[in-house]
Amino acid sequence: MDIIASYGTLLIIIAAAVGFFMAYGIGANDVANAMGTSVGSKALTIKQAIIIAMIFEFAGAYLAGGEVTSTIRKGIIDSTPFMDVPELMVLGMISALFAAGTWLLLASMLGWPVSTTHSIIGAIIGFALVAVGSEAIQWGKVAGIVGSWIVTPAISGFIAYLIFMSAQKLIFDTDKPLENAKRFVPVYMGLAGFVMSLVTIKKGLKHIGVDLGAVEGYALAIGIAVIVGLIGKMAINRLKIDPNADKQMHFNNVEKVFAILMVLTACCMAFAHGSNDVANAIGPLAAVVNIVEHNGEIAKKAALAWWILPLGGLGIVVGLAVLGKKVIKTIGEGITHLTPSRGFAAELAAASTVVIASGTGLPISTTQTLVGAVLGVGMARGIAALNMGVIRNIVVSWVITLPVGAALAIVIFYILRSAFGV
Amino acid sequence: MPSNAFLGVFAKSPIKPIEEHIKIVHQASETLIPFFNHAFKGEWTEADALRVQIRNLEREADTLKREVRLHLPRGLFMPVERTDLLELITHQDKIANKAKDIAGRVIGRELEIPESIQADFLAYLTRCVDATKQASEAINEFDELLETGFRGREVALVEKMLVELDAIEEDTDEMQIRIRMGLRSIESELNPIDVMFLYKIIEWVGELADIAERVGSRLELMLAR
């Protein structure tokens, strides 16, 4: 108890710093996955991708990041055993952040695609194990999260398959693909706008003091979707169609139309990523702040402090700006064979899945939904070649991340304990 | 291992190099037309220069073939079967090899082609080259096929091209019979060994069309899934 009383402010500052560090790692590590498909299919330049990512990651984090945060904060571990020793919870959360952040940075350097979500969950499980014991962990919740690792890629793949097949039916396999592209692509744009605005309205606007009813929320989302579609239509009409381009390949101009759509799905993806992954950094931080502000009482229901979400968003953006550029640069050559029509299907599906999952409060991995979505498009015979070996490595690195995160957290937890003499 | 593993999921597309490959192979067979035009007149230096050109194209095709094979490791997930693609490029490559063999054999013997069959022979050769061209055009629809997910209209279009390819090949069979008859009527006046070689060359030129047709049927098999 006295620890929290005497070091409270210091603990918050440490937690905030480490949370920022973690957010920085998320920004640096995941941005390439979220924006890579757009850059790879030449729909966006690197610079544009960075700018879009900054704006929408922050918007997603700030407007829709609250829901998953609470799961990370109080869903994974049961706070009851910590009632008498809240300082352990505080130190544990700090070590979890530190461990996950370190692991992320290390993995980014080595080029392993670890999931930010997995590393933080592993770390939280790790410190809870040594601080109190296995009874402190909500194994049911953890099982749910682990289950979501199988379910979400599957859902995302299925959605991607459907989106891609619909694009085939409506646009590619018709007499006049270009005209149909001009007609239907705005509809896809509206869909993307709808998904994005709906999650914002339903999950995000509460904490900035706007509370809409269900009907008004849907109406607003539909309204925004229509506006987005119209703007998209205007953008497409301004597109220069090169009649000679079709001599080389019938679908060059169609893909151009899709490239505009891809800009929008990239925004969607960044938004979804921000809303989902910011929680990994600020969930533990929110827990620490709560405990300190209530003088060691672990409140069951507590509002997020106002500065926490922006801090996480800022961390992601800074990480993006500093390291993201380098990461995205490596993409240029990597996926030259991904056309905008594929990329859009994968991105829209992944973003929708993340958004749906964020709504349920499950912390899911953005990378996973993307991999699932890409596989879905591949199943529809839409991608020239996918490297299953790489996919296997990615899955392996996901599995490894849990114990590594846990082990790191345990080590750091012991160091902190002796430092504060608990 | 690229520095970002997620993007490593997208393997290098095998389709572009396969399209490139058939273009080169077709070029090699096309070069036979000017080659024979020189051979008719007995201009062996010019003909030899063209033979070297055909040989270089054949080497280029070999390099591309090797590249495709290297880029198709096991464990790639593709819309078409890996084995089908490998067989396709193997067949494609045979066109260039055949062209090289024809040119090499004609130069090696400085083979005179009798005036009376020259016109027929040239028409026959041109038709065989048409077959390789048609195969090349069909294969170059590959990326459009991918765009449409190997479905619908685009498949119908390619099917039509392949039917046309079969028709061309049948044409060349007819022409081959005619040329053989023409050669048979004058063979007693020629050097017997040369005649044997001429028959061989006529057969080989016909094989250009046969192989082209085989390339087409490989493509057809991929669409049949």
GROMACS .gro file of C-alpha atoms in nm, chain B:
model
  225
  423MET     CA    1   1.357  -1.378  -4.593
  424PRO     CA    2   1.242  -1.024  -4.656
  425SER     CA    3   1.268  -0.783  -4.370
  426ASN     CA    4   0.895  -0.786  -4.335
  427ALA     CA    5   0.773  -1.138  -4.316
  428PHE     CA    6   0.408  -1.067  -4.373
  429LEU     CA    7   0.485  -0.933  -4.717
  430GLY     CA    8   0.695  -1.238  -4.785
  431VAL     CA    9   0.364  -1.419  -4.809
  432PHE     CA   10   0.331  -1.284  -5.160
  433ALA     CA   11   0.560  -1.496  -5.368
  434LYS     CA   12   0.694  -1.385  -5.701
  435SER     CA   13   0.433  -1.442  -5.966
  436PRO     CA   14   0.525  -1.722  -6.207
  437ILE     CA   15   0.284  -1.592  -6.467
  438LYS     CA   16   0.481  -1.294  -6.595
  439PRO     CA   17   0.796  -1.494  -6.676
  440ILE     CA   18   0.586  -1.764  -6.843
  441GLU     CA   19   0.431  -1.501  -7.068
  442GLU     CA   20   0.774  -1.356  -7.139
  443HIS     CA   21   0.905  -1.702  -7.217
  444ILE     CA   22   0.646  -1.784  -7.482
  445LYS     CA   23   0.710  -1.447  -7.649
  446ILE     CA   24   1.080  -1.525  -7.682
  447VAL     CA   25   1.011  -1.878  -7.800
  448HIS     CA   26   0.771  -1.748  -8.063
  449GLN     CA   27   1.034  -1.498  -8.176
  450ALA     CA   28   1.278  -1.784  -8.227
  451SER     CA   29   1.035  -1.972  -8.450
  452GLU     CA   30   0.943  -1.652  -8.637
  453THR     CA   31   1.308  -1.592  -8.725
  454LEU     CA   32   1.298  -1.911  -8.931
  455ILE     CA   33   1.105  -1.725  -9.206
  456PRO     CA   34   1.383  -1.478  -9.297
  457PHE     CA   35   1.631  -1.759  -9.235
  458PHE     CA   36   1.474  -1.978  -9.502
  459ASN     CA   37   1.437  -1.685  -9.737
  460HIS     CA   38   1.815  -1.655  -9.733
  461ALA     CA   39   1.858  -2.031  -9.754
  462PHE     CA   40   1.644  -2.044 -10.071
  463LYS     CA   41   1.887  -1.805 -10.237
  464GLY     CA   42   2.192  -1.981 -10.096
  465GLU     CA   43   2.298  -1.674  -9.894
  466TRP     CA   44   2.464  -1.878  -9.624
  467THR     CA   45   2.642  -1.600  -9.433
  468GLU     CA   46   2.319  -1.406  -9.376
  469ALA     CA   47   2.140  -1.729  -9.294
  470ASP     CA   48   2.408  -1.816  -9.041
  471ALA     CA   49   2.370  -1.478  -8.872
  472LEU     CA   50   2.001  -1.554  -8.828
  473ARG     CA   51   2.081  -1.901  -8.699
  474VAL     CA   52   2.296  -1.739  -8.430
  475GLN     CA   53   2.004  -1.509  -8.349
  476ILE     CA   54   1.773  -1.810  -8.307
  477ARG     CA   55   2.032  -1.981  -8.089
  478ASN     CA   56   2.059  -1.674  -7.867
  479LEU     CA   57   1.682  -1.656  -7.829
  480GLU     CA   58   1.680  -2.022  -7.737
  481ARG     CA   59   1.940  -1.957  -7.467
  482GLU     CA   60   1.740  -1.665  -7.335
  483ALA     CA   61   1.435  -1.888  -7.316
  484ASP     CA   62   1.636  -2.147  -7.126
  485THR     CA   63   1.741  -1.890  -6.869
  486LEU     CA   64   1.381  -1.783  -6.818
  487LYS     CA   65   1.269  -2.143  -6.793
  488ARG     CA   66   1.523  -2.205  -6.521
  489GLU     CA   67   1.407  -1.894  -6.340
  490VAL     CA   68   1.046  -2.005  -6.343
  491ARG     CA   69   1.146  -2.344  -6.208
  492LEU     CA   70   1.345  -2.185  -5.929
  493HIS     CA   71   1.059  -1.952  -5.842
  494LEU     CA   72   0.820  -2.238  -5.804
  495PRO     CA   73   0.935  -2.402  -5.485
  496ARG     CA   74   0.705  -2.653  -5.324
  497GLY     CA   75   0.466  -2.494  -5.083
  498LEU     CA   76   0.345  -2.217  -5.307
  499PHE     CA   77  -0.025  -2.174  -5.309
  500MET     CA   78  -0.138  -2.090  -5.661
  501PRO     CA   79  -0.462  -2.071  -5.853
  502VAL     CA   80  -0.327  -2.334  -6.093
  503GLU     CA   81  -0.137  -2.652  -6.019
  504ARG     CA   82   0.236  -2.618  -5.984
  505THR     CA   83   0.300  -2.927  -6.194
  506ASP     CA   84   0.082  -2.788  -6.473
  507LEU     CA   85   0.286  -2.469  -6.485
  508LEU     CA   86   0.612  -2.660  -6.492
  509GLU     CA   87   0.490  -2.884  -6.774
  510LEU     CA   88   0.362  -2.583  -6.964
  511ILE     CA   89   0.699  -2.411  -6.962
  512THR     CA   90   0.874  -2.734  -7.055
  513HIS     CA   91   0.654  -2.765  -7.363
  514GLN     CA   92   0.695  -2.399  -7.451
  515ASP     CA   93   1.069  -2.438  -7.437
  516LYS     CA   94   1.062  -2.719  -7.691
  517ILE     CA   95   0.946  -2.474  -7.961
  518ALA     CA   96   1.270  -2.278  -7.934
  519ASN     CA   97   1.476  -2.594  -7.928
  520LYS     CA   98   1.304  -2.718  -8.240
  521ALA     CA   99   1.365  -2.389  -8.422
  522LYS     CA  100   1.731  -2.403  -8.325
  523ASP     CA  101   1.761  -2.762  -8.450
  524ILE     CA  102   1.599  -2.678  -8.785
  525ALA     CA  103   1.828  -2.381  -8.846
  526GLY     CA  104   2.135  -2.573  -8.733
  527ARG     CA  105   2.062  -2.871  -8.956
  528VAL     CA  106   1.995  -2.658  -9.265
  529ILE     CA  107   2.314  -2.455  -9.215
  530GLY     CA  108   2.521  -2.762  -9.132
  531ARG     CA  109   2.439  -2.924  -9.466
  532GLU     CA  110   2.390  -2.599  -9.659
  533LEU     CA  111   2.069  -2.767  -9.764
  534GLU     CA  112   1.936  -2.658 -10.100
  535ILE     CA  113   1.559  -2.644 -10.119
  536PRO     CA  114   1.439  -2.712 -10.475
  537GLU     CA  115   1.272  -2.416 -10.648
  538SER     CA  116   0.957  -2.609 -10.730
  539ILE     CA  117   0.862  -2.657 -10.366
  540GLN     CA  118   0.997  -2.326 -10.225
  541ALA     CA  119   0.665  -2.139 -10.241
  542ASP     CA  120   0.475  -2.424 -10.080
  543PHE     CA  121   0.742  -2.468  -9.821
  544LEU     CA  122   0.735  -2.101  -9.724
  545ALA     CA  123   0.356  -2.102  -9.695
  546TYR     CA  124   0.379  -2.417  -9.482
  547LEU     CA  125   0.647  -2.266  -9.255
  548THR     CA  126   0.448  -1.945  -9.217
  549ARG     CA  127   0.141  -2.141  -9.111
  550CYS     CA  128   0.345  -2.333  -8.853
  551VAL     CA  129   0.478  -2.004  -8.718
  552ASP     CA  130   0.115  -1.885  -8.702
  553ALA     CA  131   0.053  -2.174  -8.466
  554THR     CA  132   0.330  -2.066  -8.230
  555LYS     CA  133   0.198  -1.711  -8.250
  556GLN     CA  134  -0.151  -1.825  -8.160
  557ALA     CA  135  -0.011  -2.024  -7.866
  558SER     CA  136   0.181  -1.716  -7.757
  559GLU     CA  137  -0.133  -1.504  -7.770
  560ALA     CA  138  -0.333  -1.755  -7.572
  561ILE     CA  139  -0.066  -1.782  -7.304
  562ASN     CA  140  -0.051  -1.405  -7.286
  563GLU     CA  141  -0.413  -1.405  -7.172
  564PHE     CA  142  -0.285  -1.559  -6.851
  565ASP     CA  143  -0.283  -1.241  -6.649
  566GLU     CA  144  -0.636  -1.159  -6.760
  567LEU     CA  145  -0.739  -1.507  -6.657
  568LEU     CA  146  -0.590  -1.441  -6.318
  569GLU     CA  147  -0.775  -1.110  -6.295
  570THR     CA  148  -1.105  -1.286  -6.350
  571GLY     CA  149  -1.015  -1.571  -6.119
  572PHE     CA  150  -1.013  -1.823  -6.406
  573ARG     CA  151  -1.384  -1.786  -6.460
  574GLY     CA  152  -1.647  -1.681  -6.704
  575ARG     CA  153  -1.602  -1.477  -7.017
  576GLU     CA  154  -1.225  -1.467  -7.015
  577VAL     CA  155  -1.215  -1.847  -7.005
  578ALA     CA  156  -1.454  -1.863  -7.300
  579LEU     CA  157  -1.230  -1.623  -7.492
  580VAL     CA  158  -0.920  -1.832  -7.431
  581GLU     CA  159  -1.110  -2.148  -7.523
  582LYS     CA  160  -1.196  -1.986  -7.856
  583MET     CA  161  -0.830  -1.900  -7.915
  584LEU     CA  162  -0.735  -2.260  -7.847
  585VAL     CA  163  -0.994  -2.391  -8.092
  586GLU     CA  164  -0.837  -2.159  -8.350
  587LEU     CA  165  -0.494  -2.299  -8.261
  588ASP     CA  166  -0.619  -2.652  -8.327
  589ALA     CA  167  -0.754  -2.540  -8.665
  590ILE     CA  168  -0.417  -2.392  -8.760
  591GLU     CA  169  -0.244  -2.713  -8.663
  592GLU     CA  170  -0.483  -2.915  -8.884
  593ASP     CA  171  -0.401  -2.678  -9.170
  594THR     CA  172  -0.031  -2.746  -9.133
  595ASP     CA  173  -0.096  -3.121  -9.145
  596GLU     CA  174  -0.274  -3.081  -9.481
  597MET     CA  175   0.007  -2.861  -9.613
  598GLN     CA  176   0.268  -3.107  -9.498
  599ILE     CA  177   0.103  -3.385  -9.700
  600ARG     CA  178   0.104  -3.162 -10.008
  601ILE     CA  179   0.470  -3.070  -9.972
  602ARG     CA  180   0.574  -3.429  -9.927
  603MET     CA  181   0.392  -3.517 -10.247
  604GLY     CA  182   0.564  -3.230 -10.426
  605LEU     CA  183   0.902  -3.345 -10.302
  606ARG     CA  184   0.830  -3.706 -10.392
  607SER     CA  185   0.761  -3.614 -10.754
  608ILE     CA  186   1.105  -3.456 -10.793
  609GLU     CA  187   1.312  -3.664 -10.553
  610SER     CA  188   1.469  -3.882 -10.824
  611GLU     CA  189   1.653  -3.577 -10.963
  612LEU     CA  190   1.805  -3.482 -10.627
  613ASN     CA  191   2.086  -3.606 -10.409
  614PRO     CA  192   1.929  -3.890 -10.205
  615ILE     CA  193   2.092  -3.782  -9.881
  616ASP     CA  194   1.967  -3.426  -9.926
  617VAL     CA  195   1.620  -3.561  -9.988
  618MET     CA  196   1.630  -3.759  -9.666
  619PHE     CA  197   1.728  -3.441  -9.485
  620LEU     CA  198   1.457  -3.243  -9.658
  621TYR     CA  199   1.194  -3.490  -9.542
  622LYS     CA  200   1.335  -3.454  -9.192
  623ILE     CA  201   1.323  -3.074  -9.204
  624ILE     CA  202   0.964  -3.078  -9.332
  625GLU     CA  203   0.872  -3.304  -9.043
  626TRP     CA  204   1.046  -3.080  -8.789
  627VAL     CA  205   0.882  -2.765  -8.917
  628GLY     CA  206   0.550  -2.942  -8.873
  629GLU     CA  207   0.646  -3.025  -8.517
  630LEU     CA  208   0.659  -2.652  -8.437
  631ALA     CA  209   0.283  -2.647  -8.484
  632ASP     CA  210   0.238  -2.976  -8.299
  633ILE     CA  211   0.422  -2.847  -7.994
  634ALA     CA  212   0.232  -2.519  -8.008
  635GLU     CA  213  -0.089  -2.718  -8.000
  636ARG     CA  214   0.039  -2.915  -7.704
  637VAL     CA  215   0.113  -2.590  -7.521
  638GLY     CA  216  -0.247  -2.491  -7.590
  639SER     CA  217  -0.385  -2.812  -7.449
  640ARG     CA  218  -0.178  -2.767  -7.133
  641LEU     CA  219  -0.341  -2.430  -7.086
  642GLU     CA  220  -0.678  -2.590  -7.150
  643LEU     CA  221  -0.615  -2.844  -6.876
  644MET     CA  222  -0.553  -2.563  -6.628
  645LEU     CA  223  -0.881  -2.401  -6.720
  646ALA     CA  224  -1.068  -2.729  -6.689
  647ARG     CA  225  -1.043  -2.728  -6.312
   0.00000   0.00000   0.00000
